Short mmCIF file of C-alpha atoms in Angstrom, two decimals:
data_model
loop_
_atom_site.label_atom_id
_atom_site.label_comp_id
_atom_site.label_asym_id
_atom_site.label_seq_id
_atom_site.Cartn_x
_atom_site.Cartn_y
_atom_site.Cartn_z
CA MET Y 1 -125.42 -22.35 81.02
CA THR Y 2 -124.09 -25.22 78.93
CA LEU Y 3 -122.64 -24.76 75.46
CA ALA Y 4 -125.69 -26.41 73.91
CA HIS Y 5 -128.09 -24.20 75.85
CA GLU Y 6 -126.17 -21.05 74.96
CA LEU Y 7 -126.21 -21.84 71.24
CA THR Y 8 -129.93 -22.53 71.39
CA ALA Y 9 -130.66 -19.36 73.37
CA ARG Y 10 -128.58 -17.06 71.15
CA PHE Y 11 -129.09 -18.53 67.67
CA GLY Y 12 -131.72 -21.28 67.93
CA LEU Y 13 -129.08 -23.84 66.97
CA ALA Y 14 -129.77 -27.39 68.17
CA LEU Y 15 -126.50 -29.01 69.27
CA ASP Y 16 -126.73 -32.79 69.54
CA THR Y 17 -124.95 -33.96 72.71
CA ARG Y 18 -126.34 -37.50 72.94
CA PRO Y 19 -123.65 -40.03 73.89
CA GLU Y 20 -124.27 -42.14 70.81
CA THR Y 21 -123.88 -39.10 68.56
CA LEU Y 22 -120.65 -38.01 70.22
CA ALA Y 23 -119.30 -41.58 69.98
CA ALA Y 24 -120.08 -41.75 66.26
CA CYS Y 25 -118.33 -38.43 65.53
CA ALA Y 26 -115.36 -39.29 67.75
CA GLN Y 27 -114.09 -41.66 65.07
CA ASP Y 28 -113.86 -41.92 61.30
CA PHE Y 29 -113.19 -44.47 58.55
CA GLY Y 30 -109.60 -44.80 59.75
CA HIS Y 31 -110.74 -46.07 63.18
CA ILE Y 32 -107.33 -45.08 64.60
CA VAL Y 33 -107.71 -41.64 66.23
CA ARG Y 34 -110.58 -41.08 68.65
CA GLU Y 35 -111.43 -37.50 69.69
CA THR Y 36 -114.77 -36.89 71.44
CA PRO Y 37 -116.50 -33.54 70.65
CA LEU Y 38 -118.68 -31.58 72.99
CA GLY Y 39 -121.52 -31.62 70.49
CA VAL Y 40 -122.56 -32.06 66.86
CA LEU Y 41 -124.42 -29.51 64.77
CA ARG Y 42 -126.30 -30.50 61.61
CA PRO Y 43 -126.65 -27.18 59.78
CA ARG Y 44 -129.27 -26.70 57.09
CA SER Y 45 -127.96 -23.35 55.81
CA ALA Y 46 -124.85 -21.29 55.43
CA ALA Y 47 -126.30 -18.89 58.00
CA GLU Y 48 -126.29 -21.59 60.69
CA ILE Y 49 -122.66 -22.41 59.91
CA GLY Y 50 -121.77 -18.75 60.16
CA GLN Y 51 -123.55 -18.37 63.49
CA LEU Y 52 -121.65 -21.34 64.93
CA LEU Y 53 -118.27 -20.03 63.77
CA GLU Y 54 -119.03 -16.51 65.06
CA PHE Y 55 -119.71 -18.12 68.44
CA ALA Y 56 -116.87 -20.70 68.42
CA GLY Y 57 -114.08 -18.53 67.06
CA PRO Y 58 -113.63 -15.94 69.84
CA ARG Y 59 -113.97 -18.75 72.43
CA GLY Y 60 -111.27 -20.84 70.77
CA ILE Y 61 -113.62 -23.80 70.37
CA PRO Y 62 -112.35 -26.23 67.69
CA VAL Y 63 -114.74 -26.89 64.80
CA GLY Y 64 -114.42 -30.03 62.71
CA VAL Y 65 -116.26 -30.72 59.46
CA ARG Y 66 -117.75 -34.09 58.64
CA GLY Y 67 -119.38 -35.21 55.42
CA GLY Y 68 -119.09 -38.87 54.61
CA GLY Y 69 -116.84 -39.43 57.62
CA HIS Y 70 -114.04 -40.96 55.53
CA SER Y 71 -110.97 -39.27 56.99
CA LEU Y 72 -108.25 -41.64 58.08
CA TYR Y 73 -106.48 -40.09 61.05
CA GLY Y 74 -108.90 -37.76 62.81
CA GLN Y 75 -108.71 -34.99 60.18
CA GLY Y 76 -112.42 -34.25 60.49
CA GLN Y 77 -112.68 -34.60 64.26
CA ALA Y 78 -112.85 -31.88 66.91
CA GLY Y 79 -111.88 -33.14 70.32
CA GLY Y 80 -113.40 -30.87 72.97
CA GLY Y 81 -115.09 -28.85 70.25
CA ILE Y 82 -117.99 -29.02 67.80
CA VAL Y 83 -118.39 -31.18 64.72
CA LEU Y 84 -120.36 -29.77 61.77
CA ASP Y 85 -122.15 -32.77 60.19
CA LEU Y 86 -122.94 -31.55 56.67
CA ARG Y 87 -125.01 -34.46 55.46
CA ALA Y 88 -128.22 -32.41 55.61
CA LEU Y 89 -126.68 -30.04 53.10
CA ASN Y 90 -127.05 -32.46 50.21
CA ARG Y 91 -129.14 -30.69 47.55
CA ILE Y 92 -127.99 -31.27 43.91
CA GLY Y 93 -128.77 -29.63 40.61
CA PRO Y 94 -130.48 -29.86 38.38
CA ALA Y 95 -127.76 -30.44 35.79
CA THR Y 96 -128.03 -27.65 33.23
CA GLY Y 97 -125.90 -28.10 30.16
CA ASP Y 98 -122.31 -28.48 31.21
CA GLN Y 99 -122.55 -27.68 34.94
CA VAL Y 100 -124.34 -28.49 38.15
CA THR Y 101 -124.45 -26.95 41.64
CA VAL Y 102 -124.10 -29.45 44.54
CA GLN Y 103 -124.01 -28.93 48.30
CA ALA Y 104 -120.99 -30.06 50.26
CA GLY Y 105 -122.73 -32.85 52.17
CA ALA Y 106 -123.85 -34.67 49.02
CA LEU Y 107 -122.04 -37.90 48.23
CA TRP Y 108 -120.44 -38.34 44.82
CA ARG Y 109 -122.73 -41.31 44.08
CA GLU Y 110 -125.67 -38.93 44.60
CA VAL Y 111 -124.08 -36.36 42.27
CA LEU Y 112 -123.64 -39.00 39.53
CA ALA Y 113 -127.21 -40.22 40.03
CA ALA Y 114 -128.40 -36.66 39.44
CA THR Y 115 -126.27 -35.98 36.35
CA LEU Y 116 -126.38 -39.29 34.45
CA PRO Y 117 -130.08 -38.99 33.50
CA TYR Y 118 -128.96 -35.85 31.58
CA GLY Y 119 -126.14 -37.76 29.95
CA ARG Y 120 -123.55 -35.83 31.93
CA THR Y 121 -120.78 -36.76 34.39
CA PRO Y 122 -118.14 -34.94 36.44
CA PRO Y 123 -114.86 -35.12 34.43
CA VAL Y 124 -112.96 -36.74 37.34
CA LEU Y 125 -114.41 -39.08 39.94
CA THR Y 126 -112.66 -40.76 42.83
CA ASP Y 127 -112.78 -44.55 42.82
CA TYR Y 128 -115.00 -44.60 45.88
CA LEU Y 129 -118.25 -42.65 45.36
CA GLY Y 130 -119.37 -42.73 49.01
CA ALA Y 131 -117.23 -39.75 49.95
CA ALA Y 132 -118.80 -36.31 50.36
CA VAL Y 133 -118.27 -33.46 47.91
CA GLY Y 134 -116.80 -31.02 50.44
CA GLY Y 135 -114.21 -33.43 51.79
CA VAL Y 136 -112.94 -34.43 48.38
CA LEU Y 137 -112.66 -30.84 47.21
CA SER Y 138 -110.79 -29.92 50.38
CA ALA Y 139 -108.23 -32.67 49.76
CA GLY Y 140 -108.01 -32.10 45.98
CA GLY Y 141 -109.42 -35.43 44.81
CA LEU Y 142 -107.57 -37.94 42.62
CA GLY Y 143 -109.01 -40.32 40.13
CA GLY Y 144 -108.32 -42.33 36.98
CA ALA Y 145 -109.20 -39.45 34.70
CA GLY Y 146 -106.67 -37.19 36.42
CA HIS Y 147 -104.07 -37.61 33.66
CA ARG Y 148 -106.59 -35.87 31.35
CA HIS Y 149 -108.54 -33.47 33.53
CA GLY Y 150 -106.51 -32.91 36.71
CA LEU Y 151 -108.01 -32.99 40.20
CA VAL Y 152 -111.64 -33.28 41.15
CA ALA Y 153 -111.12 -29.81 42.66
CA ASP Y 154 -109.96 -28.51 39.26
CA GLN Y 155 -113.51 -28.98 37.95
CA VAL Y 156 -114.98 -26.38 40.32
CA LEU Y 157 -116.31 -23.22 38.70
CA GLU Y 158 -117.55 -21.46 41.83
CA LEU Y 159 -117.70 -22.05 45.58
CA GLU Y 160 -120.08 -20.94 48.30
CA VAL Y 161 -118.23 -20.98 51.64
CA VAL Y 162 -118.36 -19.75 55.21
CA THR Y 163 -114.93 -18.59 56.44
CA GLY Y 164 -113.56 -19.36 59.86
CA ALA Y 165 -114.55 -15.81 60.81
CA GLY Y 166 -118.19 -16.69 60.03
CA GLU Y 167 -118.38 -14.69 56.76
CA HIS Y 168 -120.63 -16.08 54.02
CA ARG Y 169 -118.80 -15.67 50.73
CA VAL Y 170 -119.07 -16.71 47.09
CA CYS Y 171 -115.79 -17.06 45.24
CA SER Y 172 -114.46 -18.23 41.84
CA PRO Y 173 -111.36 -17.76 39.74
CA GLY Y 174 -112.69 -14.31 38.75
CA ARG Y 175 -114.37 -13.36 42.04
CA ASP Y 176 -112.28 -13.40 45.18
CA PRO Y 177 -109.71 -15.79 43.62
CA GLU Y 178 -107.41 -15.69 46.66
CA LEU Y 179 -110.11 -17.27 48.83
CA PHE Y 180 -111.18 -19.67 46.05
CA HIS Y 181 -107.59 -21.02 45.72
CA ALA Y 182 -107.13 -21.20 49.50
CA VAL Y 183 -110.16 -23.44 49.88
CA LEU Y 184 -109.68 -25.96 47.03
CA ALA Y 185 -107.15 -28.56 48.22
CA GLY Y 186 -106.77 -26.36 51.33
CA LEU Y 187 -107.62 -29.12 53.84
CA GLY Y 188 -110.48 -27.15 55.31
CA GLN Y 189 -108.18 -24.62 56.93
CA CYS Y 190 -109.73 -21.36 55.79
CA ALA Y 191 -113.44 -21.99 55.24
CA VAL Y 192 -116.27 -24.52 55.30
CA ILE Y 193 -117.48 -25.41 51.80
CA VAL Y 194 -121.28 -25.03 51.56
CA SER Y 195 -121.78 -25.72 47.83
CA ALA Y 196 -119.83 -25.95 44.60
CA ARG Y 197 -120.73 -25.34 40.98
CA LEU Y 198 -119.07 -28.12 38.99
CA ARG Y 199 -118.14 -28.54 35.36
CA LEU Y 200 -119.72 -31.52 33.57
CA LEU Y 201 -118.87 -33.52 30.47
CA ARG Y 202 -120.95 -35.73 28.23
CA ALA Y 203 -120.98 -39.22 29.74
CA PRO Y 204 -120.20 -42.13 27.39
CA ALA Y 205 -122.85 -44.81 26.98
CA ARG Y 206 -120.34 -47.62 27.53
CA VAL Y 207 -116.68 -48.15 28.22
CA ARG Y 208 -114.22 -50.93 27.42
CA ARG Y 209 -111.96 -51.78 30.34
CA TYR Y 210 -108.55 -53.33 29.70
CA CYS Y 211 -106.40 -54.94 32.41
CA LEU Y 212 -102.79 -55.25 31.18
CA TYR Y 213 -100.35 -57.38 33.16
CA TYR Y 214 -96.59 -57.08 33.57
CA ALA Y 215 -93.98 -59.18 35.31
CA ASP Y 216 -91.56 -56.23 35.17
CA LEU Y 217 -92.14 -52.98 37.06
CA THR Y 218 -89.88 -50.97 34.76
CA ARG Y 219 -91.97 -51.83 31.71
CA CYS Y 220 -95.22 -51.20 33.53
CA LEU Y 221 -94.17 -47.70 34.62
CA ALA Y 222 -92.85 -46.90 31.19
CA ASP Y 223 -96.12 -47.92 29.58
CA GLN Y 224 -98.13 -45.94 32.15
CA ARG Y 225 -96.08 -42.86 31.37
CA ARG Y 226 -96.52 -43.32 27.68
CA LEU Y 227 -100.27 -43.79 27.95
CA ALA Y 228 -100.63 -40.74 30.15
CA GLU Y 229 -98.66 -38.58 27.78
CA GLU Y 230 -100.33 -39.89 24.64
CA GLN Y 231 -103.84 -39.64 26.15
CA ARG Y 232 -105.00 -42.85 24.54
CA PHE Y 233 -107.51 -43.63 27.29
CA THR Y 234 -109.97 -41.58 29.29
CA TYR Y 235 -109.19 -43.44 32.51
CA LEU Y 236 -105.85 -44.85 33.61
CA GLU Y 237 -104.99 -46.56 36.88
CA GLY Y 238 -103.00 -49.57 38.03
CA GLN Y 239 -102.06 -51.89 40.88
CA VAL Y 240 -99.18 -53.76 42.43
CA ARG Y 241 -100.42 -57.33 43.01
CA PRO Y 242 -98.98 -60.35 44.80
CA ALA Y 243 -97.68 -63.23 42.70
CA ASP Y 244 -96.40 -66.71 43.55
CA ASP Y 245 -93.22 -67.22 45.58
CA GLU Y 246 -93.43 -63.83 47.31
CA GLY Y 247 -93.14 -62.06 43.97
CA ARG Y 248 -95.18 -59.22 42.45
CA ARG Y 249 -96.89 -58.57 39.19
CA TYR Y 250 -98.13 -55.22 37.97
CA MET Y 251 -101.37 -54.25 36.35
CA THR Y 252 -102.42 -51.24 34.29
CA GLU Y 253 -106.15 -50.59 34.07
CA ALA Y 254 -107.09 -48.57 30.98
CA VAL Y 255 -110.54 -47.54 29.89
CA ALA Y 256 -111.86 -46.28 26.53
CA PRO Y 257 -115.38 -44.92 25.93
CA HIS Y 258 -117.70 -46.01 23.14
CA ASP Y 259 -121.38 -45.86 22.18
CA GLY Y 260 -121.98 -49.60 21.80
CA SER Y 261 -122.35 -49.62 18.02
CA ARG Y 262 -118.67 -48.84 17.32
CA PRO Y 263 -116.43 -50.57 19.85
CA PRO Y 264 -112.86 -49.37 20.40
CA ASP Y 265 -110.02 -50.56 18.17
CA ASP Y 266 -108.19 -52.84 20.54
CA ALA Y 267 -105.12 -53.21 18.33
CA ALA Y 268 -104.64 -49.47 17.94
CA LEU Y 269 -105.16 -48.71 21.64
CA LEU Y 270 -102.68 -51.39 22.78
CA ASP Y 271 -100.14 -50.95 19.98
CA GLY Y 272 -96.50 -50.84 21.05
CA LEU Y 273 -97.10 -51.66 24.73
CA ALA Y 274 -94.92 -54.11 26.69
CA HIS Y 275 -97.61 -56.01 28.61
CA ASP Y 276 -98.16 -59.78 28.41
CA PRO Y 277 -100.58 -60.09 25.47
CA ALA Y 278 -101.73 -63.54 26.61
CA ALA Y 279 -102.94 -62.16 29.94
CA VAL Y 280 -105.05 -59.22 28.73
CA GLU Y 281 -108.47 -59.00 30.32
CA THR Y 282 -111.18 -57.03 28.46
CA GLU Y 283 -114.64 -56.10 29.71
CA ASP Y 284 -117.43 -53.94 28.30
CA LEU Y 285 -119.58 -52.07 30.82
CA ALA Y 286 -122.20 -49.39 30.91
CA TYR Y 287 -120.58 -46.16 32.14
CA GLY Y 288 -122.62 -46.05 35.29
CA GLU Y 289 -121.76 -49.67 36.09
CA PHE Y 290 -118.07 -48.86 35.70
CA ALA Y 291 -118.30 -45.74 37.86
CA HIS Y 292 -119.90 -47.83 40.64
CA ARG Y 293 -117.43 -50.72 40.36
CA VAL Y 294 -116.23 -50.29 43.95
CA ASP Y 295 -119.73 -50.57 45.45
CA THR Y 296 -119.58 -54.35 45.47
CA ASP Y 297 -116.34 -54.28 47.38
CA GLU Y 298 -117.89 -52.01 49.97
CA GLU Y 299 -120.87 -54.35 50.36
CA VAL Y 300 -118.62 -57.31 50.95
CA LEU Y 301 -116.49 -55.44 53.52
CA ARG Y 302 -119.57 -54.27 55.37
CA GLU Y 303 -120.92 -57.80 55.47
CA THR Y 304 -117.64 -59.19 56.86
CA GLY Y 305 -117.23 -56.29 59.30
CA GLU Y 306 -113.87 -55.22 57.80
CA TRP Y 307 -115.38 -51.85 56.88
CA LEU Y 308 -115.26 -50.95 60.54
CA HIS Y 309 -111.70 -52.14 61.10
CA PRO Y 310 -108.75 -49.72 61.33
CA HIS Y 311 -107.45 -48.47 57.97
CA PRO Y 312 -103.88 -47.21 58.27
CA TRP Y 313 -103.72 -46.08 54.61
CA LEU Y 314 -100.80 -44.20 53.05
CA ASN Y 315 -100.95 -42.18 49.82
CA LEU Y 316 -97.70 -40.97 48.25
CA LEU Y 317 -96.97 -39.05 45.07
CA LEU Y 318 -93.75 -40.31 43.55
CA PRO Y 319 -91.61 -38.46 40.99
CA HIS Y 320 -90.99 -40.40 37.79
CA ASP Y 321 -87.25 -40.72 38.32
CA SER Y 322 -87.53 -42.43 41.71
CA ALA Y 323 -90.89 -44.15 41.55
CA GLU Y 324 -89.51 -47.55 40.77
CA SER Y 325 -86.95 -47.55 43.57
CA VAL Y 326 -89.54 -46.38 46.14
CA VAL Y 327 -92.15 -48.96 45.06
CA ARG Y 328 -89.61 -51.80 45.19
CA ALA Y 329 -88.33 -50.72 48.59
CA VAL Y 330 -91.78 -50.40 50.18
CA VAL Y 331 -93.39 -53.56 48.80
CA SER Y 332 -90.34 -55.62 49.83
CA ASP Y 333 -90.38 -54.15 53.35
CA PRO Y 334 -91.58 -56.80 55.86
CA ALA Y 335 -93.65 -54.07 57.57
CA PHE Y 336 -95.87 -54.02 54.47
CA HIS Y 337 -96.03 -57.78 53.93
CA ASP Y 338 -99.71 -57.77 54.99
CA LEU Y 339 -100.56 -56.08 51.65
CA ARG Y 340 -100.38 -59.56 50.14
CA ASP Y 341 -103.42 -60.72 52.19
CA ARG Y 342 -105.26 -57.70 53.62
CA GLY Y 343 -104.77 -54.77 51.36
CA LEU Y 344 -104.41 -53.18 47.97
CA ALA Y 345 -101.64 -51.17 46.38
CA LEU Y 346 -102.58 -48.66 43.70
CA LEU Y 347 -100.03 -47.29 41.25
CA TYR Y 348 -100.90 -44.93 38.40
CA PRO Y 349 -99.60 -41.86 36.55
CA LEU Y 350 -100.64 -38.21 36.66
CA LEU Y 351 -99.48 -35.16 34.70
CA SER Y 352 -98.44 -32.13 36.71
CA SER Y 353 -99.54 -29.67 34.02
CA ARG Y 354 -103.13 -30.92 34.28
CA LEU Y 355 -103.37 -30.09 38.02
CA LYS Y 356 -104.37 -26.50 38.65
CA ALA Y 357 -105.16 -26.06 42.38
CA PRO Y 358 -102.21 -24.01 43.70
CA LEU Y 359 -102.22 -25.58 47.17
CA PHE Y 360 -102.07 -29.14 45.85
CA SER Y 361 -98.47 -30.33 46.39
CA ARG Y 362 -96.88 -32.63 43.82
CA PRO Y 363 -93.35 -33.79 43.00
CA SER Y 364 -91.14 -32.06 40.50
CA GLY Y 365 -91.38 -33.15 36.90
CA GLU Y 366 -94.27 -33.48 34.49
CA VAL Y 367 -95.07 -37.17 35.14
CA PHE Y 368 -95.55 -38.55 38.65
CA PHE Y 369 -97.31 -41.53 40.18
CA LEU Y 370 -99.86 -42.05 42.91
CA PHE Y 371 -98.68 -44.93 45.13
CA ALA Y 372 -101.50 -45.78 47.50
CA LEU Y 373 -101.06 -48.44 50.17
CA LEU Y 374 -104.54 -49.36 51.34
CA ARG Y 375 -104.26 -51.69 54.32
CA THR Y 376 -106.77 -53.02 56.82
CA ALA Y 377 -105.68 -53.87 60.38
CA GLU Y 378 -107.21 -56.36 62.73
CA PRO Y 379 -109.52 -54.80 65.35
CA ASP Y 380 -108.64 -54.65 69.07
CA ARG Y 381 -104.93 -54.78 68.38
CA PRO Y 382 -103.76 -51.19 68.99
CA GLU Y 383 -100.09 -52.24 69.05
CA ALA Y 384 -100.40 -53.67 65.54
CA VAL Y 385 -102.10 -50.50 64.29
CA ALA Y 386 -99.37 -48.36 65.91
CA ALA Y 387 -96.75 -50.47 64.11
CA MET Y 388 -98.47 -49.96 60.78
CA VAL Y 389 -98.64 -46.21 61.33
CA ALA Y 390 -94.96 -46.22 62.22
CA ALA Y 391 -94.28 -48.17 58.98
CA ASN Y 392 -96.18 -45.44 57.10
CA ARG Y 393 -93.95 -42.85 58.70
CA ALA Y 394 -90.80 -44.77 57.68
CA ALA Y 395 -92.08 -45.20 54.09
CA TYR Y 396 -92.92 -41.47 53.92
CA ARG Y 397 -89.45 -40.52 55.07
CA LEU Y 398 -87.86 -42.80 52.50
CA ALA Y 399 -90.10 -41.51 49.72
CA ARG Y 400 -89.57 -37.88 50.79
CA SER Y 401 -85.79 -38.37 50.63
CA ARG Y 402 -86.29 -39.30 46.95
CA GLY Y 403 -88.45 -36.35 45.99
CA ALA Y 404 -91.93 -37.63 46.85
CA VAL Y 405 -94.68 -35.79 48.65
CA ALA Y 406 -97.71 -37.05 50.56
CA TYR Y 407 -101.25 -36.81 49.31
CA PRO Y 408 -102.40 -35.63 52.74
CA VAL Y 409 -105.36 -37.97 53.37
CA ASN Y 410 -103.25 -40.48 55.28
CA ALA Y 411 -102.84 -42.30 58.53
CA LEU Y 412 -99.55 -40.48 58.91
CA PRO Y 413 -98.43 -38.17 61.72
CA MET Y 414 -96.90 -35.01 60.24
CA THR Y 415 -94.61 -32.66 62.20
CA ASP Y 416 -94.54 -28.89 61.82
CA ALA Y 417 -91.39 -29.30 59.75
CA ASP Y 418 -93.12 -31.87 57.54
CA TRP Y 419 -95.95 -29.51 56.79
CA ARG Y 420 -93.69 -26.58 55.96
CA ASP Y 421 -91.62 -28.84 53.75
CA HIS Y 422 -94.83 -30.17 52.14
CA TYR Y 423 -95.90 -26.69 51.08
CA GLY Y 424 -92.48 -25.30 50.45
CA GLY Y 425 -92.55 -21.78 49.07
CA ARG Y 426 -96.34 -21.62 49.31
CA TRP Y 427 -96.32 -22.03 53.12
CA ALA Y 428 -96.14 -18.29 53.91
CA ALA Y 429 -99.10 -17.43 51.63
CA PHE Y 430 -101.09 -20.38 53.00
CA ALA Y 431 -100.41 -19.30 56.59
CA ASP Y 432 -101.39 -15.72 55.76
CA ALA Y 433 -104.69 -16.90 54.20
CA LYS Y 434 -105.37 -19.02 57.27
CA ARG Y 435 -104.87 -16.11 59.67
CA ARG Y 436 -107.05 -13.78 57.63
CA HIS Y 437 -109.93 -16.13 56.97
CA ASP Y 438 -109.80 -18.14 60.25
CA PRO Y 439 -108.34 -15.58 62.65
CA HIS Y 440 -109.05 -17.67 65.74
CA LEU Y 441 -107.55 -20.82 64.16
CA VAL Y 442 -110.50 -23.05 65.01
CA LEU Y 443 -110.96 -24.87 61.68
CA GLY Y 444 -109.27 -28.08 60.58
CA ARG Y 445 -107.20 -28.77 63.72
CA GLY Y 446 -107.49 -32.52 63.06
CA HIS Y 447 -104.88 -32.21 60.31
CA GLY Y 448 -102.23 -31.16 62.83
CA LEU Y 449 -101.16 -27.98 61.00
CA ARG Y 450 -99.87 -25.14 63.18
CA PHE Y 451 -99.79 -21.62 61.79
#
């Protein structure tokens, strides 16, 4: 009896083993790692997830979890195993007051579409809204409002999960907190998220977006730190951009809310900053339009076909004291020269005290910076992709030597020693939680952690 037939006979679960389905789930947005599963299950309830895990665990069958399919290096894949495609678990709401319950397969753009009619928004959104709720919460989730509200995962009030042992559980900070904190930013190692109850804030009617430009990295980082600490803006991000003659210029993107009748005081918001005042760009947008600002970029990349090209991205969290030296070293490295033509480098501040998820690793110090190197490789050139992944590894080692950590949603091979170093003193507790909640170690193998 085949695996698909046995699952159907025992539980009535329909495992999709069509070649086109297996091919689709053998890859992800990264288009670098390819691992073909034995089948794909599209559960419509927590009970079906539990039945699959009860079956797969004792047999040692790997189980991967897929929502939007936006992992970069096979993290959601399950070579020789079963992929749980959660997109059918996408119910949302309704938004009631200051909270909403959403299922893990819903995309963040769907969440926002459900909450905005009530004048509400999640406090922190990632730049790209096409990612699924469960995947972002498993990683932690970073966004431009992080300097105020922390991680996307920090906005979760309660979780419904199925553990690796097949147990259906509900957890929160006051109910089974150990499991709750092992799941949020836990890289899918202990349980599959089924749904989450999220905190909401009142959404502004409009926002004013400022782009501030700097010729000097030192001044840009100093201003970003100041703005993060002073909380002048509700959203704060930035970029490293190419300039003439192989140079660079630096941009800080700052956003202030308003209701349309009383616009922000530009002079007060920008007072004392070291940007070039002649180069300031200002734009007023409806809040929903601002939240969806990346949608146009996605449309263009899909039309050109670049959306399906390899994406050897690297996300690093740099301590304040060494951020400048790491940024300068990486952007001047010939291995990252393609960022000038086929990529984007993000650079923006976060405050450690605002981040609550215990498993989310960050550098020492109160202020640190996300440095995201978002590159696109040419298709059908595996040697070029391998070279870019190797460059990521070299940049990670350099940054790690200067106190940085990885935000682990990268095209970056990590060794056992890397992972233990990444979690530091929390590794033993994380490993203990893994063994208790996923005793057969079948979840999240695509991340490469070994417990």
